[in-house]
Amino acid sequence: MNRTVTRAGQPLPDGPAYDVTVIGAGVVGTAIARELARHPVRIAVIEASDDIGNGTSKANTAILHTGFDAVPGSLEARLVRDGQRRLAAYAAETGISVERVGALLVAWDQEQLDSLPRLLAKAEENGYQAARLLDASRLAELEPHLGPGALGALEIPDESVICPWTTPLAFATQAVLAGVHLHLDCRVTAIEPGTEPGNGSGDEPGTGVHTLTTTRGTLRTRGLINAAGLHADAIDRLLGHDAFTVTPRRGQLIVYDKLARDLVRHILLPVPTSAGKGVLVAPTVFGNVLLGPTAEELDDKAATESTEEGLALLREKGRRILPRLIEEEVTAVYAGLRAATGHEDYRIKAYPDLRYVAVGGIRSTGLTASMAIAAHVTDLLARTGLDLGAPAELPPVTVPVLGEAADRRPYLDAGLIARDPAYGTVVCHCERVTEGEIRDALASVLPPASVEGLARRTRAGNGRCQGFYCGARLRALTERAPG
Amino acid sequence: MTRHERTVDVLVVGAGPAGLGAAAELAASGVRVEVLEREQDAGGVPRHCHHDGFGGRRTTGGVSGPEYARRCTAAAERAGATLRTGITVTGWAGPRTLDATGPGGLERITARAVLLATGARERPRSARLVPGTRPAGVYTTGELQQAVHLHHQHIGTRAVVVGDEPVGHAAAGTLRVAGVEVAALVTGRPPQPLAVLRRGPGAPVLSRTSVTGLSGRGRLTGVTVRHEDGRTTTLRCDTVVFTGDWIPDHELARRGELALDPGTRGPAHDASYRTGEPGVFAIGNLLHAVESAGTAAAEGRAVAAPVLRHLVTGSWPARRAALAVEAPLTWIAPNLIGPDDDRPLDNRFVLRTGRRRATPLFEVRQDGRLLHRQRLLLPARPGFPVHLSADWLDRADPHGATVRVRLL
Ligand SMILES: Cc1cc2nc3c(=O)[nH]c(=O)nc-3n(C[C@H](O)[C@H](O)[C@H](O)COP(=O)(O)OP(=O)(O)OC[C@H]3O[C@@H](n4cnc5c(N)ncnc54)[C@H](O)[C@@H]3O)c2cc1C
Ligand SMILES: Cc1cc2nc3c(=O)[nH]c(=O)nc-3n(C[C@H](O)[C@H](O)[C@H](O)COP(=O)(O)OP(=O)(O)OC[C@H]3O[C@@H](n4cnc5c(N)ncnc54)[C@H](O)[C@@H]3O)c2cc1C
């Protein structure tokens, strides 16, 4: 099988126009590419940065939502519910780590306590039947380190945490293995729409070809999918639309050390208010504890910095929820930007005459919904008249198991080490990542272009020491690798 | 395929100066000692400290770090200790039983005595909650030294060093060796009196100043700092090194449920280096964050006698009085008082202060009873060890209340 992944400095392949091009290789764009890859059509994914999953998709809270609290009847509610099932099954198949830890919506005052039955009813309206109310003593039993004053909770036993990095990696790898072309370092700067009409009767769509100008040359395509995340509005405007505007809503997060993991057993959610979902405390599949996110309306789509006020706010909220957490060491601080559109739903819209689907406003649930969004978008695209042909099976993929819980990490696998001693040589001590895993990542279908990319494939360098022990070595290994 | 299970007399985790010092001394006494080191080479942190100052007196001479590492390693080998590098101890399987991973497979080793000598590291930028962007060009001294001395990597052109302790000066030195201009050293502390007279870092020291943010996307472009009086400025640079702010590498200690001292964050221990867990000793920077390599090695040698005694008697104290400090002191080591009259190294306790005291006076009390007063001849300075004589130890009740140490 031909694998086509191109990067800066390489020309875009010439040849006939692509049948479909997906702009954006986040979790949504890669999921769409994977879904389309079932079909016998020529597909390209073009991504502005040097890696897949490098935008919002790398920086979220990594929860596989049940959708219990979505707006009932919305497209988001439907796609989150459907996406949760699809992704859970896909994860089991590919090795993406998922831990079903369950969530507790904790009420800290009478008003919050009073609103729990309403939230229970909403969950049921969303088709989620397993939620139930817990009193204060049961709650204290389930979460012994919770701060004083918790009055009760709503339990959502199926909320899970998932690996946010291997999810788009699995999608993109599978798409590339199935023949999709992935063009990295390739930003779309202009689009000349191919509006040529179809048979002229007005009821059959056009067959024109769009010309995309990118930072690496031009590319021609019949169908187009805009999965550009925060920049989906800009791409949409390049096609002459003015349907929505994306305003970034920043979420800052603090990752606590693995030694804090025993302090918390569930995802601890606040009771939602009009100000948003609020600050949560959650385990991660990597064995850490997450505190966040904040919710700040901004106008800079690159403003992924953390702030003094943001971190202070998180610590203040965290101290109330889980006082002992704040005494633990911090491993990392990061921020992600949600793609808000001032509209309480996704903005997915097909333009049949352009064979174009805009996938906008994939707010704070896009990881969960990704596979369902992909199925929905493929459906919409097929209905624009573009002939996708009959779907076939995809080549199987497996991704590195990055989760801590499974006990399947190579450094603990005697059989694997016996076959290949490189899996017994630990390079990143904090995360226990071995030479074998790093070598595999560098030789994979989608090798990383940077130490950050390597970290998202192996966890190397992500630990408590943040490079004190292994940083220089990892840089040496990554830079030596053929790019 | 499973774990290969074995037993040894003494198992040492970590082949830095402390672990190697212990191994040399114990092996010379005829005990079977095995040292496990996760890095490919033994020697610990000095392997990548290319400046002189190891093993000699703090201010005079000594050898370079790598040379010191070689000497420590050779001494342990010569004495007959088994050194195994590239082996990571990953956790506990029971009392005095450790699991390890190496290219040869998985092991489970039970020892009659376990010595933890896992060292300390600097808190990275994230752990210090320094806000801002996440650009390239951000280091700790440990990473910087390895990048420069072990991997010969390009660092940058202009750097800011956060910290003004000896390690900050070492970082500035490494930067200069790498051809990087050092723009400034930044410290929250007040200026050091007479600092101009000492051999300084060769770059301006901005005192009473803290780092409030990093900027730059992709690559660092500046470090924003705030003076105590509220003035802020941005120092233009493409590299920043966070130095000092030590945290013991206590993962194994915590996973083994060893009680930690709240001040040091290392295992609570007595003058015989006994932790709260029978048969488990701890030495070196794991106990108290960074002291000199010579101190770590001396602790390693000093643990040999209590370990030998333990191998013979098997006894372990059940309850020991704790030692606690009051601000501005930040920690004291050892921090438990053993029932026998073992004395700490050089008959003195090591402490750190968070604030400078020009004419320090120690006061030691138990249950309000004054045990000891001691005036120090030199000022107590943050980032440098302060010592308290152990002469009062026999007046303390090892089964009594917490012994409190104040600095007036
Ligand atoms: C703080 C936070 C917490 C969250 N928590 C969760 C959660 O717990 N569970 C959950 O399911 N979801 C969560 N989300 C939401 C989820 O992360 C997003 O919905 C999802 O990542 C969006 O993916 P995407 O592919 O649309 O966007 P992105 O990942 O941003 O991908 C878009 C890509 O398009 C590229 N691009 C943009 N413009 C161009 C151009 N002109 N040319 C070429 N490429 C371009 C970008 O480089 C980028 O890689 C959270 C989000 C945030 C911010
Ligand atoms: C930048 C810097 C500059 C310094 N400059 C000087 C100086 O000029 N003069 C001076 O006297 N001192 C100096 N020091 C201090 C000196 O290096 C330390 O005091 C000394 O290294 C401490 O020895 P140690 O054995 O306790 O720890 P370390 O040297 O840190 O050794 C600990 C060892 O344990 C290993 N280890 C940890 N966990 C595991 C595990 N789970 N399994 C297997 N192995 C493990 C580590 O890999 C490491 O090799 C400096 C320190 C630094 C960081």
Coordinates of N, CA and C in Angstrom, one line a residue, chain A residues 254 256-260 262 300 302-308 311 315 324 327-335 410-415 417-418 420-426 429-430 432 434-435 452 463-477 479-480, chain B residues 1-3 38-40 45 48 86 88-91 100-106 118-134 136 138-144 146-148 151 153-155 212 214 217 226 246-247 249-252 254-255 265:
Chain A
I254 N -4.4 22.5 34.9 CA -3.2 22.1 35.6 C -3.2 20.5 35.7
Y256 N -1.7 17.4 37.7 CA -0.9 17.1 38.9 C -0.2 15.7 38.7
D257 N 0.8 15.6 39.5 CA 1.6 14.4 39.5 C 0.9 13.1 39.7
K258 N 1.4 12.0 39.2 CA 0.9 10.7 39.3 C 0.7 10.3 40.8
L259 N 1.6 10.8 41.7 CA 1.5 10.5 43.1 C 0.2 11.0 43.7
A260 N -0.5 11.9 42.9 CA -1.8 12.4 43.4 C -3.0 11.5 42.9
D262 N -4.2 8.7 43.6 CA -5.0 8.0 44.5 C -6.0 8.9 45.3
D300 N -8.2 36.3 20.4 CA -6.9 35.8 19.7 C -7.0 34.3 19.6
A302 N -4.8 32.3 18.8 CA -3.5 31.6 19.2 C -3.2 31.8 20.6
A303 N -4.1 32.3 21.4 CA -3.8 32.7 22.8 C -3.9 31.4 23.7
T304 N -3.0 30.5 23.5 CA -3.0 29.3 24.4 C -2.1 29.4 25.6
E305 N -1.8 30.7 25.9 CA -0.9 30.8 27.1 C -1.8 30.7 28.4
S306 N -1.1 30.4 29.5 CA -1.8 30.4 30.8 C -1.5 31.7 31.4
T307 N -2.3 32.1 32.4 CA -2.2 33.4 33.1 C -2.2 33.2 34.6
E308 N -1.6 34.2 35.2 CA -1.5 34.2 36.7 C -2.9 34.0 37.3
L311 N -4.5 30.5 36.7 CA -3.9 29.4 37.6 C -4.4 29.6 39.0
R315 N -6.5 26.9 41.3 CA -6.1 26.5 42.6 C -7.1 26.7 43.7
R324 N -6.3 18.2 49.3 CA -5.0 17.6 49.3 C -4.3 17.7 47.9
E327 N -1.6 20.4 47.4 CA -0.3 20.1 48.1 C 0.6 19.3 47.2
E328 N 0.0 18.7 46.2 CA 0.8 17.8 45.4 C 1.6 18.6 44.3
E329 N 2.6 17.9 43.7 CA 3.5 18.6 42.7 C 2.7 18.7 41.4
V330 N 3.0 19.8 40.7 CA 2.3 20.0 39.4 C 3.3 19.5 38.3
T331 N 2.7 18.7 37.4 CA 3.5 18.2 36.3 C 3.5 19.1 35.1
A332 N 2.3 19.6 34.8 CA 2.2 20.4 33.6 C 1.1 21.4 33.7
V333 N 1.2 22.5 32.9 CA 0.1 23.5 32.8 C -0.1 23.7 31.3
Y334 N -1.3 23.7 30.8 CA -1.6 24.0 29.4 C -2.9 24.6 29.2
A335 N -3.2 25.1 28.0 CA -4.5 25.7 27.7 C -5.0 25.3 26.4
P410 N 5.0 -1.5 27.8 CA 6.1 -2.3 27.5 C 7.1 -2.6 28.7
Y411 N 7.4 -1.6 29.5 CA 8.4 -1.8 30.6 C 7.9 -2.8 31.6
L412 N 6.7 -3.2 31.5 CA 6.2 -4.3 32.4 C 6.0 -5.6 31.7
D413 N 6.3 -5.7 30.4 CA 6.0 -6.8 29.6 C 7.2 -7.7 29.4
A414 N 7.3 -8.8 30.2 CA 8.5 -9.6 30.2 C 8.7 -10.3 28.8
G415 N 7.6 -10.7 28.2 CA 7.7 -11.4 27.0 C 8.2 -10.5 25.9
I417 N 10.0 -7.8 26.2 CA 11.4 -7.5 26.5 C 12.3 -8.6 26.1
A418 N 11.9 -9.8 26.3 CA 12.7 -11.0 26.0 C 12.9 -11.0 24.4
D420 N 12.7 -8.4 22.5 CA 13.4 -7.2 22.0 C 13.8 -6.3 23.2
P421 N 15.1 -6.4 23.6 CA 15.5 -5.8 24.9 C 15.4 -4.3 24.9
A422 N 15.1 -3.7 23.7 CA 14.9 -2.2 23.7 C 13.7 -1.8 24.5
Y423 N 12.8 -2.7 24.7 CA 11.6 -2.4 25.5 C 11.9 -2.5 27.0
G424 N 13.1 -2.9 27.3 CA 13.5 -2.9 28.7 C 14.4 -1.8 29.1
T425 N 14.7 -0.9 28.1 CA 15.6 0.2 28.4 C 14.8 1.5 28.5
V426 N 14.7 1.9 29.7 CA 13.8 3.1 30.0 C 14.6 4.4 29.6
H429 N 12.3 8.5 32.4 CA 12.1 7.8 33.7 C 10.8 8.1 34.3
C430 N 10.3 9.3 34.3 CA 9.1 9.6 35.0 C 7.9 8.9 34.3
R432 N 8.3 6.3 32.2 CA 8.7 4.9 32.0 C 8.5 4.5 30.5
T434 N 10.2 3.5 27.0 CA 11.4 2.8 26.6 C 11.9 3.2 25.2
E435 N 13.2 2.8 25.0 CA 13.9 3.0 23.7 C 13.1 2.4 22.6
E452 N 7.6 17.4 21.0 CA 6.2 17.4 21.4 C 5.4 16.3 20.7
G463 N 6.6 13.9 31.8 CA 6.5 13.5 33.2 C 6.8 14.7 34.2
R464 N 6.9 14.3 35.4 CA 7.1 15.3 36.5 C 8.4 16.1 36.3
C465 N 9.4 15.5 35.7 CA 10.7 16.3 35.7 C 10.7 17.2 34.4
Q466 N 9.8 17.0 33.5 CA 9.7 17.9 32.3 C 11.1 18.0 31.6
G467 N 11.8 17.0 31.6 CA 13.1 17.0 30.8 C 14.4 17.1 31.6
F468 N 14.3 17.3 32.9 CA 15.5 17.4 33.7 C 16.4 16.2 33.4
Y469 N 15.8 15.0 33.4 CA 16.6 13.8 33.1 C 16.7 13.4 31.6
C470 N 15.6 13.5 30.9 CA 15.6 12.9 29.6 C 15.5 13.9 28.4
G471 N 15.2 15.2 28.7 CA 14.9 16.2 27.7 C 16.0 16.2 26.6
A472 N 17.2 16.3 27.0 CA 18.3 16.4 26.0 C 18.4 15.2 25.1
R473 N 18.3 14.0 25.8 CA 18.3 12.8 25.0 C 17.2 12.6 24.0
L474 N 16.0 13.0 24.4 CA 14.8 12.9 23.5 C 15.0 13.8 22.3
R475 N 15.6 15.0 22.6 CA 15.8 16.0 21.5 C 16.8 15.3 20.5
A476 N 17.8 14.7 21.1 CA 18.8 14.1 20.2 C 18.2 13.0 19.4
L477 N 17.4 12.2 20.0 CA 16.8 11.1 19.3 C 15.8 11.6 18.2
E479 N 15.8 14.6 16.7 CA 16.5 15.3 15.6 C 17.3 14.4 14.7
R480 N 17.8 13.3 15.2 CA 18.5 12.4 14.4 C 17.6 11.6 13.5
Chain B
M1 N 6.8 -15.9 30.3 CA 7.9 -15.1 30.8 C 7.5 -14.3 32.0
T2 N 8.2 -14.4 33.1 CA 7.8 -13.7 34.3 C 9.0 -13.0 34.8
R3 N 8.9 -12.6 36.1 CA 10.0 -11.9 36.8 C 11.0 -12.9 37.3
R38 N 19.4 3.5 36.8 CA 18.6 3.5 35.6 C 19.3 4.1 34.4
E39 N 20.2 5.0 34.7 CA 21.0 5.6 33.6 C 22.0 4.6 33.0
Q40 N 22.5 4.9 31.8 CA 23.4 3.9 31.2 C 24.8 3.9 31.9
V45 N 24.2 12.8 39.2 CA 24.2 14.1 38.7 C 25.6 14.6 38.3
H48 N 27.2 15.1 34.5 CA 27.0 16.2 33.6 C 27.3 17.6 34.1
G86 N 21.4 0.9 33.6 CA 20.4 0.6 32.7 C 19.2 -0.2 33.3
T88 N 16.0 0.0 35.8 CA 15.2 1.0 36.5 C 14.4 0.2 37.6
V89 N 14.4 0.7 38.8 CA 13.5 0.2 39.9 C 12.2 0.8 39.7
T90 N 11.2 0.0 39.5 CA 9.9 0.5 39.1 C 8.8 0.5 40.3
G91 N 9.1 -0.3 41.3 CA 8.1 -0.3 42.4 C 8.4 -1.4 43.4
A100 N 12.2 -4.5 39.2 CA 13.0 -3.7 38.3 C 12.9 -4.1 36.9
T101 N 13.1 -3.2 36.0 CA 13.1 -3.4 34.5 C 14.4 -3.1 33.9
G102 N 14.9 -4.0 33.1 CA 16.1 -3.7 32.3 C 16.1 -4.5 31.0
P103 N 17.0 -4.3 30.1 CA 17.0 -5.0 28.9 C 17.1 -6.5 29.0
G104 N 17.5 -7.0 30.2 CA 17.6 -8.4 30.4 C 16.3 -8.9 30.9
G105 N 15.3 -8.1 31.1 CA 14.0 -8.6 31.6 C 13.5 -7.9 32.9
L106 N 12.5 -8.6 33.5 CA 12.0 -8.1 34.7 C 12.5 -8.9 35.9
T118 N 18.0 8.0 45.5 CA 17.5 8.3 44.2 C 17.7 9.8 43.9
G119 N 18.3 10.6 44.8 CA 18.7 12.0 44.4 C 17.5 13.0 44.4
A120 N 17.8 14.1 43.8 CA 16.8 15.2 43.7 C 16.9 15.8 42.4
R121 N 15.8 16.6 42.0 CA 15.8 17.3 40.8 C 15.3 18.7 41.0
E122 N 15.5 19.6 40.0 CA 15.0 20.9 40.1 C 13.5 21.0 39.6
R123 N 12.7 21.8 40.3 CA 11.3 21.9 39.8 C 11.3 22.6 38.5
P124 N 10.7 22.1 37.5 CA 10.6 22.7 36.2 C 9.7 23.9 36.2
R125 N 9.6 24.6 35.1 CA 8.8 25.8 35.0 C 7.3 25.5 35.4
S126 N 6.8 24.4 34.9 CA 5.4 24.1 35.1 C 5.1 23.9 36.6
A127 N 6.0 23.2 37.3 CA 5.7 23.0 38.8 C 5.8 24.3 39.6
R128 N 6.5 25.3 39.0 CA 6.6 26.6 39.7 C 5.4 27.5 39.2
L129 N 4.5 27.0 38.4 CA 3.3 27.7 38.0 C 3.7 29.0 37.3
V130 N 4.7 29.1 36.5 CA 5.0 30.3 35.8 C 4.1 30.3 34.6
P131 N 3.3 31.4 34.5 CA 2.3 31.4 33.4 C 3.0 31.8 32.1
G132 N 2.2 31.9 31.0 CA 2.6 32.3 29.7 C 2.5 31.2 28.7
T133 N 3.2 31.5 27.6 CA 3.1 30.5 26.4 C 4.1 29.3 26.8
R134 N 4.1 28.3 25.9 CA 4.9 27.1 26.1 C 5.9 27.0 25.0
A136 N 9.7 26.7 23.0 CA 11.0 26.0 23.1 C 12.0 26.9 23.7
V138 N 13.2 26.5 27.1 CA 13.0 26.5 28.5 C 13.6 25.3 29.2
Y139 N 14.5 25.5 30.1 CA 15.3 24.4 30.6 C 15.3 24.4 32.2
T140 N 15.7 23.3 32.7 CA 16.3 23.2 34.1 C 17.8 23.1 33.9
T141 N 18.6 23.3 35.0 CA 20.0 23.2 34.9 C 20.4 21.7 34.5
G142 N 19.7 20.8 35.0 CA 20.0 19.4 34.7 C 19.9 19.1 33.2
E143 N 18.8 19.6 32.6 CA 18.6 19.4 31.2 C 19.6 20.2 30.4
L144 N 19.9 21.4 30.8 CA 20.8 22.3 30.1 C 22.2 21.6 30.1
Q146 N 23.0 18.5 30.4 CA 23.1 17.3 29.5 C 23.1 17.7 28.1
A147 N 22.3 18.7 27.7 CA 22.2 19.2 26.3 C 23.6 19.7 25.9
V148 N 24.2 20.4 26.8 CA 25.5 21.0 26.4 C 26.7 20.0 26.4
H151 N 25.3 16.0 24.9 CA 24.8 15.9 23.6 C 25.2 17.0 22.6
Q153 N 24.3 20.0 22.1 CA 23.2 20.6 21.3 C 23.3 22.1 21.3
H154 N 22.7 22.7 20.3 CA 22.7 24.2 20.2 C 21.7 24.7 21.2
I155 N 22.0 25.7 22.0 CA 21.1 26.1 23.0 C 20.3 27.4 22.6
T212 N 7.2 36.4 36.1 CA 5.7 36.4 36.0 C 5.2 35.8 34.7
L214 N 6.3 33.8 30.6 CA 7.1 33.6 29.4 C 6.3 34.0 28.2
R217 N 5.9 32.3 20.7 CA 5.3 31.1 20.2 C 6.3 30.4 19.4
R226 N 8.7 40.8 37.6 CA 8.1 41.9 38.4 C 9.0 42.1 39.7
W246 N 14.7 22.7 44.7 CA 14.8 21.3 44.6 C 13.7 20.5 45.1
I247 N 13.5 19.3 44.5 CA 12.5 18.4 45.1 C 13.1 17.0 45.1
D249 N 13.7 13.2 44.7 CA 13.1 12.2 43.8 C 12.5 11.1 44.7
H250 N 11.3 11.4 45.2 CA 10.8 10.5 46.3 C 9.7 9.5 45.8
E251 N 9.6 9.3 44.5 CA 8.6 8.5 44.0 C 8.6 7.1 44.6
L252 N 9.8 6.4 44.6 CA 9.9 5.1 45.2 C 9.6 5.1 46.7
R254 N 7.6 7.2 48.3 CA 6.2 7.3 48.5 C 5.4 6.1 48.1
R255 N 5.8 5.5 47.0 CA 5.2 4.2 46.6 C 5.4 3.2 47.6
R265 N 10.4 17.1 52.1 CA 9.7 16.3 51.2 C 10.5 15.0 50.8

